[in-house]
Every structure is written in C-alpha cells, then in structure tokens.
C-alpha cells in the first residue's frame, strides 16, 4: 500500500471530507423507531470540473500516460459519462489532447440528455467528442481511433471505460486507507460501507485496500447496470488484477466482493422511484447533490436496507458519494415531473 511507487499526477483535492449525515439518519430512524448512524465520504468533492470518483483513478492513469510519453488521451463512456468529463478536465489541465467517444446507452433523445450535463462540460474542457450508437464495440472504436492518430504522428494513450483497470483501481485502494484513517481519528467503528458499482474499478480497488488493511469492514456495491453475480465476478476479476499490480497475493477473497442488483430498475441510466426519492432526500435534508445514474441508485439501496432493518441501531454505516451531480441537469424531466 505504498502508492508513491506508482507513476502519478496529483490534481485531486484530497483527503475528501468524511462527515455525519445527521438529518438523514434521524429521518430514517424516526420512520423505524431507531436506525444506524449514516456517514458520507465526499468523493464528489475531488475538485476536477465538479469532481467525482474518476479523478482518483485518473491520477494514476494520467501518471502512466505521461510516463509513456503520451500526448493524446482517448476514452469512452455513455453519453452522460462522468468519467469522460473528468478525463477531459484532467487532459486539459495537463495540456494533452483528448478524444471522448460517447455511446448512446439509454435511447434518450432530449436536448438535456444529449447536450447538457456532462456533455457541455466535455466540450468546455476542449475534448473532441465522437458519438456512437448502442451497437458499437467501443473498445474496437477506441483502437481504430488510436491507429488513425498514430498514423498522424500522435502518441495516444487509451483509457478503458470508467478508468477501470488495475492502474485506475489503485485510486480506490488508497481510499480504503484514507477512510479508515479518518474513522480512526474520529473513533468511528465502521460497520459497513456502501458504494455504487458500474465498470467495477471503484469497488475492486476499495475491497483490495480494505482487505490489505485487514479492516474487517464489509463493503456493499449497489449495481447500476447488471445482475448481481455478473457484477461480483467482474469486480472480483479486476480486484485480483489490482492486488497483483500492487504486489499482493491472495489478500482478496471472493467473499469480500458483494453486490446487490435490486436497485438497477429498468436498466443503466433509467430512472427509478427509489433513485428520485434518494436524490430528493439528500438534497432537502443535507444539501448534498447525488446523481441519477450511480449515487442516487446506490443511496436508494442503502435507504431500503435501512428500512428493512438490516443494521443495528447504534451501528455506523458509510456511504461513499462517488459524484455525478451534473447529471441532474441531463434529467430535468425526471426531477421536475415529480415536483
Ligand atoms: C463511474 C461512477 C461510479 C461507478 O464506479 P465504477 O468504478 O465504474 O464501478 C459511481 N458513481 C459515479 C458518479 C460514477 O461516475
């Protein structure tokens, strides 16, 4: 867990705050006649063009890109990709050219969804946007673009979707260390950590870090796109690669990887009543902005688990806020129509 061994560029605002969610805890406890204390790790505050979890991964990915002499970054994501936006911002800060391949994964055609939110920020950060349909193989498209750019004398560096490989996941192994240190300093004995899981790098890195620390703290990944077993297998496979990259062996066990796919709803990026409620509750009780695709669904899962009585009254449960609030502006109809 000595991260200075790896190439890195520091641009995230770290450590991110670790704070109690007093009013949300009270609201949920009042419903049930008691409940856990809820805490939040503010990884929405990492600082890069409105922040988010990808900024931590990008510190190591951009470090690797610079170490390899890259002058151009290529990455891909859904139309409202937070990863694409943070990559565009990091590339801007480092003076690198940036190509963003955006795929239509929802079929939404509103101007808010296709142009506002993350998309306008990609553009403001100077990225060149390439649009692709749902059927495209985005890894093939990125390689084709890299080949074209190489033929023009450029030195492209390709970052996978979500920045989710063993290099990017280092950023979340480090969060384990940061969070446990903050909890120790406040005498908070963490009983469970909740986070959103999509392309798997966040949960993979985090559980490797937690296992390496021998923290004994379980992690729950709330899936935003696919069924539980598939998501757990993806996270575990990447966690094994991540521990190998960190020089560890046999630290991560299959049982450390737990996901719940009960809050995806109709599919990736599709709204659910629980997500809308979670976004509203956090905004109105805590002044914290979640997002419709990831943190809103993850918080919907946590809220539902609290209501199911899964946690003892005096337990402490931490939610990692992975960012994405600019996505709210892409979902104006979703939030307005429920007003
Ligand atoms: C990408 C993202 C996630 C999920 O992280 P993965 O590493 O892709 O699993 C969660 N929340 C937000 C806001 C994201 O942008």
Coordinates of C-alpha atoms and ligand atoms in Angstrom, one line a residue:
X1 CA 0.0 0.0 0.0
X2 CA 2.9 2.3 -0.8
X3 CA 1.3 4.3 -3.6
X4 CA 4.3 6.6 -4.2
X5 CA 5.8 3.6 -6.1
X6 CA 3.5 4.2 -9.0
X7 CA 3.6 7.0 -11.6
X8 CA 1.0 9.6 -10.6
X9 CA 0.0 13.2 -11.2
X10 CA -1.6 14.9 -8.2
X11 CA -4.7 17.0 -9.1
X12 CA -7.4 15.7 -6.8
X13 CA -8.4 17.6 -3.7
X14 CA -7.5 15.0 -1.0
X15 CA -8.4 13.9 1.5
X16 CA -12.1 14.3 0.8
X17 CA -14.3 15.1 3.8
X18 CA -15.8 12.3 6.0
X19 CA -19.0 13.7 7.6
X20 CA -22.1 12.5 9.5
X21 CA -25.5 12.6 7.8
X22 CA -27.3 13.6 10.9
X23 CA -30.6 14.7 9.4
X24 CA -30.9 11.8 7.0
X25 CA -30.0 9.4 9.9
X26 CA -32.7 11.0 12.1
X27 CA -35.3 11.0 9.3
X28 CA -34.9 7.2 8.7
X29 CA -34.6 6.4 12.4
X30 CA -37.9 8.3 13.0
X31 CA -39.7 6.1 10.4
X32 CA -38.4 2.9 12.1
X33 CA -38.1 3.9 15.7
X34 CA -34.3 3.7 15.5
X35 CA -31.6 3.1 13.0
X36 CA -28.0 3.3 12.2
X37 CA -25.8 6.4 12.1
X38 CA -25.1 7.2 8.5
X39 CA -21.9 8.9 7.3
X40 CA -20.7 10.1 4.0
X41 CA -17.3 10.1 2.3
X42 CA -17.4 13.1 -0.1
X43 CA -15.6 11.8 -3.1
X44 CA -17.9 14.1 -5.1
X45 CA -15.5 16.8 -3.9
X46 CA -12.3 15.7 -5.6
X47 CA -12.2 19.0 -7.4
X48 CA -11.8 18.3 -11.1
X49 CA -14.6 20.1 -13.1
X50 CA -17.2 19.2 -10.4
X51 CA -15.2 16.2 -9.2
X52 CA -16.2 12.5 -8.7
X53 CA -14.6 9.1 -8.2
X54 CA -12.8 9.0 -11.6
X55 CA -10.5 11.8 -10.6
X56 CA -8.7 9.4 -8.2
X57 CA -8.3 6.8 -10.9
X58 CA -7.1 9.4 -13.3
X59 CA -4.2 10.5 -11.1
X60 CA -2.6 7.1 -11.7
X61 CA -3.8 6.7 -15.3
X62 CA -2.5 10.1 -16.3
X63 CA 0.7 9.4 -14.4
X64 CA 1.1 6.2 -16.5
X65 CA 0.2 8.1 -19.7
X66 CA 2.8 10.8 -19.1
X67 CA 5.4 8.1 -18.2
X68 CA 4.7 6.6 -21.6
X69 CA 5.2 9.9 -23.4
X70 CA 1.6 10.2 -24.5
X71 CA 0.3 13.5 -26.0
X72 CA -3.3 12.5 -26.6
X73 CA -5.9 10.7 -24.4
X74 CA -8.7 8.6 -25.7
X75 CA -11.5 7.2 -23.6
X76 CA -15.2 6.2 -23.8
X77 CA -18.4 6.1 -21.9
X78 CA -22.2 6.6 -22.0
X79 CA -23.5 10.0 -23.3
X80 CA -23.6 11.3 -19.7
X81 CA -20.3 9.8 -18.6
X82 CA -18.8 11.4 -15.5
X83 CA -15.6 9.5 -16.3
X84 CA -15.4 11.2 -19.8
X85 CA -15.9 14.6 -18.2
X86 CA -13.2 14.1 -15.6
X87 CA -10.9 12.7 -18.2
X88 CA -11.5 15.8 -20.4
X89 CA -10.7 18.0 -17.5
X90 CA -7.6 16.2 -16.4
X91 CA -6.3 16.2 -20.0
X92 CA -7.0 20.0 -20.2
X93 CA -5.0 20.5 -17.0
X94 CA -2.1 18.5 -18.3
X95 CA -2.1 20.1 -21.8
X96 CA -3.0 16.8 -23.5
X97 CA -5.3 16.4 -26.5
X98 CA -8.5 14.5 -25.6
X99 CA -10.9 12.4 -27.6
X100 CA -14.1 11.3 -25.9
X101 CA -16.2 8.5 -27.5
X102 CA -19.7 8.7 -26.3
X103 CA -22.2 5.9 -26.7
X104 CA -25.9 6.1 -26.6
X105 CA -26.8 3.5 -23.9
X106 CA -30.2 4.8 -22.9
X107 CA -32.0 5.8 -26.1
X108 CA -32.9 9.2 -24.5
X109 CA -33.2 11.9 -27.1
X110 CA -34.0 15.0 -25.0
X111 CA -31.7 18.0 -25.5
X112 CA -30.9 18.0 -21.8
X113 CA -29.6 14.4 -22.0
X114 CA -27.7 14.6 -25.3
X115 CA -26.2 18.1 -24.8
X116 CA -26.4 19.4 -21.2
X117 CA -24.9 18.0 -18.0
X118 CA -21.6 16.2 -18.6
X119 CA -21.6 16.7 -22.4
X120 CA -21.3 20.5 -22.3
X121 CA -18.5 20.2 -19.7
X122 CA -16.6 17.8 -22.0
X123 CA -16.8 20.4 -24.7
X124 CA -15.8 23.3 -22.4
X125 CA -12.7 21.3 -21.4
X126 CA -11.7 21.1 -25.0
X127 CA -12.3 17.4 -25.7
X128 CA -13.2 16.3 -29.2
X129 CA -16.5 14.3 -29.0
X130 CA -17.2 11.3 -31.2
X131 CA -20.8 9.9 -31.0
X132 CA -21.6 6.2 -31.3
X133 CA -24.7 4.1 -31.4
X134 CA -25.7 1.4 -28.9
X135 CA -24.4 -1.4 -31.2
X136 CA -20.8 -0.1 -31.4
X137 CA -18.0 -2.1 -29.8
X138 CA -16.4 0.8 -28.0
X139 CA -13.0 -0.9 -27.4
X140 CA -12.8 -1.5 -31.2
X141 CA -13.7 2.1 -31.9
X142 CA -11.0 3.4 -29.5
X143 CA -8.4 1.2 -31.0
X144 CA -9.4 2.3 -34.5
X145 CA -9.1 6.0 -33.5
X146 CA -5.7 5.3 -31.8
X147 CA -4.4 3.8 -35.0
X148 CA -5.6 6.8 -37.1
X149 CA -3.9 9.2 -34.6
X150 CA -0.7 7.2 -34.6
X151 CA -0.6 7.4 -38.4
X152 CA -0.7 11.2 -37.9
X153 CA 2.3 11.1 -35.6
X154 CA 0.4 11.4 -32.4
X155 CA 1.1 9.3 -29.2
X156 CA -2.3 8.3 -28.0
X157 CA -3.0 6.6 -24.6
X158 CA -6.2 4.7 -24.3
X159 CA -8.1 4.7 -21.0
X160 CA -10.8 2.0 -20.7
X161 CA -14.4 2.9 -19.9
X162 CA -14.7 4.2 -16.3
X163 CA -10.9 4.1 -16.0
X164 CA -11.4 0.6 -14.7
X165 CA -8.2 -1.4 -14.9
X166 CA -5.5 -2.3 -12.4
X167 CA -3.9 1.1 -12.8
X168 CA -7.0 3.2 -12.2
X169 CA -8.2 1.0 -9.4
X170 CA -5.2 2.0 -7.3
X171 CA -7.0 5.2 -6.6
X172 CA -9.7 3.3 -4.7
X173 CA -7.3 1.1 -2.9
X174 CA -6.0 4.3 -1.5
X175 CA -9.5 5.4 -0.4
X176 CA -9.6 2.4 1.9
X177 CA -6.5 3.8 3.7
X178 CA -7.8 7.3 3.7
X179 CA -11.3 6.4 5.1
X180 CA -10.1 4.0 7.8
X181 CA -7.6 6.7 8.9
X182 CA -10.4 9.3 9.1
X183 CA -12.7 6.9 11.0
X184 CA -9.9 6.0 13.5
X185 CA -9.3 9.7 14.1
X186 CA -13.0 10.2 15.0
X187 CA -13.4 6.9 16.9
X188 CA -16.0 5.8 14.4
X189 CA -16.1 2.0 14.3
X190 CA -17.4 1.4 10.7
X191 CA -19.8 -1.5 10.4
X192 CA -20.5 -1.3 6.7
X193 CA -19.5 0.7 3.6
X194 CA -21.9 1.3 0.7
X195 CA -20.9 2.5 -2.8
X196 CA -22.2 2.4 -6.4
X197 CA -20.7 -0.2 -8.7
X198 CA -20.6 0.1 -12.5
X199 CA -17.4 -0.6 -14.5
X200 CA -16.1 -2.2 -11.3
X201 CA -12.9 -0.3 -10.7
X202 CA -14.1 1.6 -7.6
X203 CA -15.3 -1.4 -5.7
X204 CA -12.4 -3.6 -6.9
X205 CA -9.8 -1.1 -5.7
X206 CA -11.6 -0.4 -2.5
X207 CA -12.1 -4.0 -1.4
X208 CA -8.4 -4.8 -2.2
X209 CA -7.4 -1.8 0.0
X210 CA -9.8 -2.9 2.8
X211 CA -8.5 -6.5 2.7
X212 CA -4.9 -5.3 2.6
X213 CA -5.5 -3.3 5.7
X214 CA -7.2 -6.2 7.4
X215 CA -10.0 -3.8 8.2
X216 CA -12.7 -6.4 8.7
X217 CA -15.2 -3.9 7.3
X218 CA -17.7 -5.3 4.7
X219 CA -18.4 -3.4 1.5
X220 CA -21.7 -3.4 -0.4
X221 CA -21.7 -2.5 -4.0
X222 CA -25.1 -1.4 -5.4
X223 CA -25.1 -2.3 -9.1
X224 CA -26.2 0.3 -11.6
X225 CA -26.3 -1.9 -14.7
X226 CA -26.2 -5.7 -14.3
X227 CA -27.2 -8.7 -12.3
X228 CA -25.5 -9.4 -9.1
X229 CA -23.4 -12.5 -9.9
X230 CA -22.0 -11.0 -13.1
X231 CA -21.2 -7.7 -11.3
X232 CA -19.5 -9.6 -8.5
X233 CA -17.5 -11.6 -11.0
X234 CA -16.4 -8.5 -12.8
X235 CA -15.3 -6.8 -9.6
X236 CA -13.5 -9.9 -8.3
X237 CA -11.6 -10.4 -11.6
X238 CA -10.4 -6.7 -11.5
X239 CA -9.7 -6.9 -7.8
X240 CA -7.3 -9.9 -8.4
X241 CA -5.5 -7.9 -11.2
X242 CA -5.3 -4.9 -8.9
X243 CA -3.8 -6.8 -6.0
X244 CA -1.2 -8.4 -8.4
X245 CA -0.4 -4.9 -9.7
X246 CA 0.1 -3.8 -6.1
X247 CA 2.5 -6.7 -5.4
X248 CA 0.0 -8.5 -3.1
X249 CA -1.1 -12.1 -3.3
X250 CA -4.2 -14.0 -2.0
X251 CA -5.4 -11.0 0.0
X252 CA -8.6 -10.5 -1.8
X253 CA -11.2 -13.3 -1.4
X254 CA -14.3 -14.0 -3.4
X255 CA -16.4 -13.4 -0.3
X256 CA -15.1 -9.9 0.0
X257 CA -17.0 -8.9 -3.1
X258 CA -20.7 -8.4 -2.5
X259 CA -23.1 -6.6 -4.8
X260 CA -26.9 -6.1 -4.8
X261 CA -28.6 -5.6 -8.2
X262 CA -32.0 -4.9 -6.7
X263 CA -31.9 -1.2 -7.5
X264 CA -31.0 -1.0 -11.2
X265 CA -34.7 -0.7 -12.2
X266 CA -35.3 -1.0 -16.0
X267 CA -31.6 -0.6 -16.8
X268 CA -28.5 1.6 -16.8
X269 CA -29.3 5.3 -16.7
X270 CA -33.0 4.6 -16.4
X271 CA -34.8 6.3 -13.5
X272 CA -36.4 4.6 -10.6
X273 CA -38.7 6.0 -7.9
X274 CA -36.2 5.0 -5.3
X275 CA -33.5 7.0 -7.1
X276 CA -35.7 10.1 -7.3
X277 CA -36.6 9.8 -3.6
X278 CA -32.9 9.4 -2.6
X279 CA -31.8 12.4 -4.7
X280 CA -34.6 14.5 -3.2
X281 CA -33.9 13.4 0.4
X282 CA -30.2 14.1 0.3
X283 CA -30.7 17.5 -1.3
X284 CA -33.6 18.5 1.0
X285 CA -32.2 17.1 4.3
X286 CA -28.4 17.5 3.8
X287 CA -27.9 19.9 0.9
X288 CA -25.9 17.2 -0.8
X289 CA -26.4 16.5 -4.5
X290 CA -26.5 12.9 -5.7
X291 CA -26.8 11.8 -9.3
X292 CA -29.5 9.9 -11.2
X293 CA -27.3 7.1 -12.6
X294 CA -25.0 6.0 -9.8
X295 CA -25.1 7.6 -6.4
X296 CA -28.9 8.1 -6.5
X297 CA -29.4 4.4 -7.0
X298 CA -26.7 3.4 -4.5
X299 CA -28.3 5.6 -1.9
X300 CA -31.8 4.2 -2.8
X301 CA -30.3 0.8 -2.0
X302 CA -28.8 1.9 1.3
X303 CA -32.1 3.6 2.3
X304 CA -34.0 0.4 1.5
X305 CA -31.6 -1.7 3.5
X306 CA -32.0 0.6 6.5
X307 CA -35.8 0.3 6.2
X308 CA -35.5 -3.4 6.0
X309 CA -33.8 -3.2 9.4
X310 CA -30.5 -4.7 8.3
X311 CA -28.4 -2.6 10.6
X312 CA -28.4 -2.4 14.4
X313 CA -29.4 0.9 16.0
X314 CA -26.0 2.0 17.1
X315 CA -24.1 0.8 14.0
X316 CA -22.2 3.2 11.8
X317 CA -22.7 2.9 8.0
X318 CA -20.6 4.9 5.5
X319 CA -21.8 5.9 2.0
X320 CA -19.1 6.8 -0.5
X321 CA -20.5 9.6 -2.6
X322 CA -18.9 8.9 -6.0
X323 CA -20.1 12.2 -7.6
X324 CA -22.0 12.8 -10.8
X325 CA -24.3 15.6 -9.7
X326 CA -24.1 17.4 -13.0
X327 CA -26.1 14.5 -14.4
X328 CA -29.1 16.1 -12.7
X329 CA -29.2 18.7 -15.5
X330 CA -29.5 15.9 -18.0
X331 CA -32.6 14.5 -16.2
X332 CA -34.6 17.7 -15.8
X333 CA -37.8 16.0 -16.8
X334 CA -37.3 13.2 -14.2
X335 CA -36.9 15.6 -11.3
X336 CA -39.3 18.3 -12.5
X337 CA -42.2 16.0 -13.2
X338 CA -42.1 14.7 -9.6
X339 CA -42.1 18.2 -8.1
Ligands
LIG1 C1 -18.3 5.7 -12.7 C2 -19.2 6.1 -11.5 C3 -19.4 5.1 -10.5 C4 -19.0 3.7 -10.6 O1 -17.7 3.5 -10.5 P1 -17.0 2.2 -11.3 O2 -15.6 2.3 -10.9 O3 -17.4 2.5 -12.7 O4 -17.7 1.0 -10.8 C5 -20.1 5.5 -9.4 N1 -20.6 6.8 -9.3 C6 -20.4 7.7 -10.2 C7 -21.0 9.1 -10.0 C8 -19.6 7.4 -11.4 O5 -19.4 8.3 -12.3

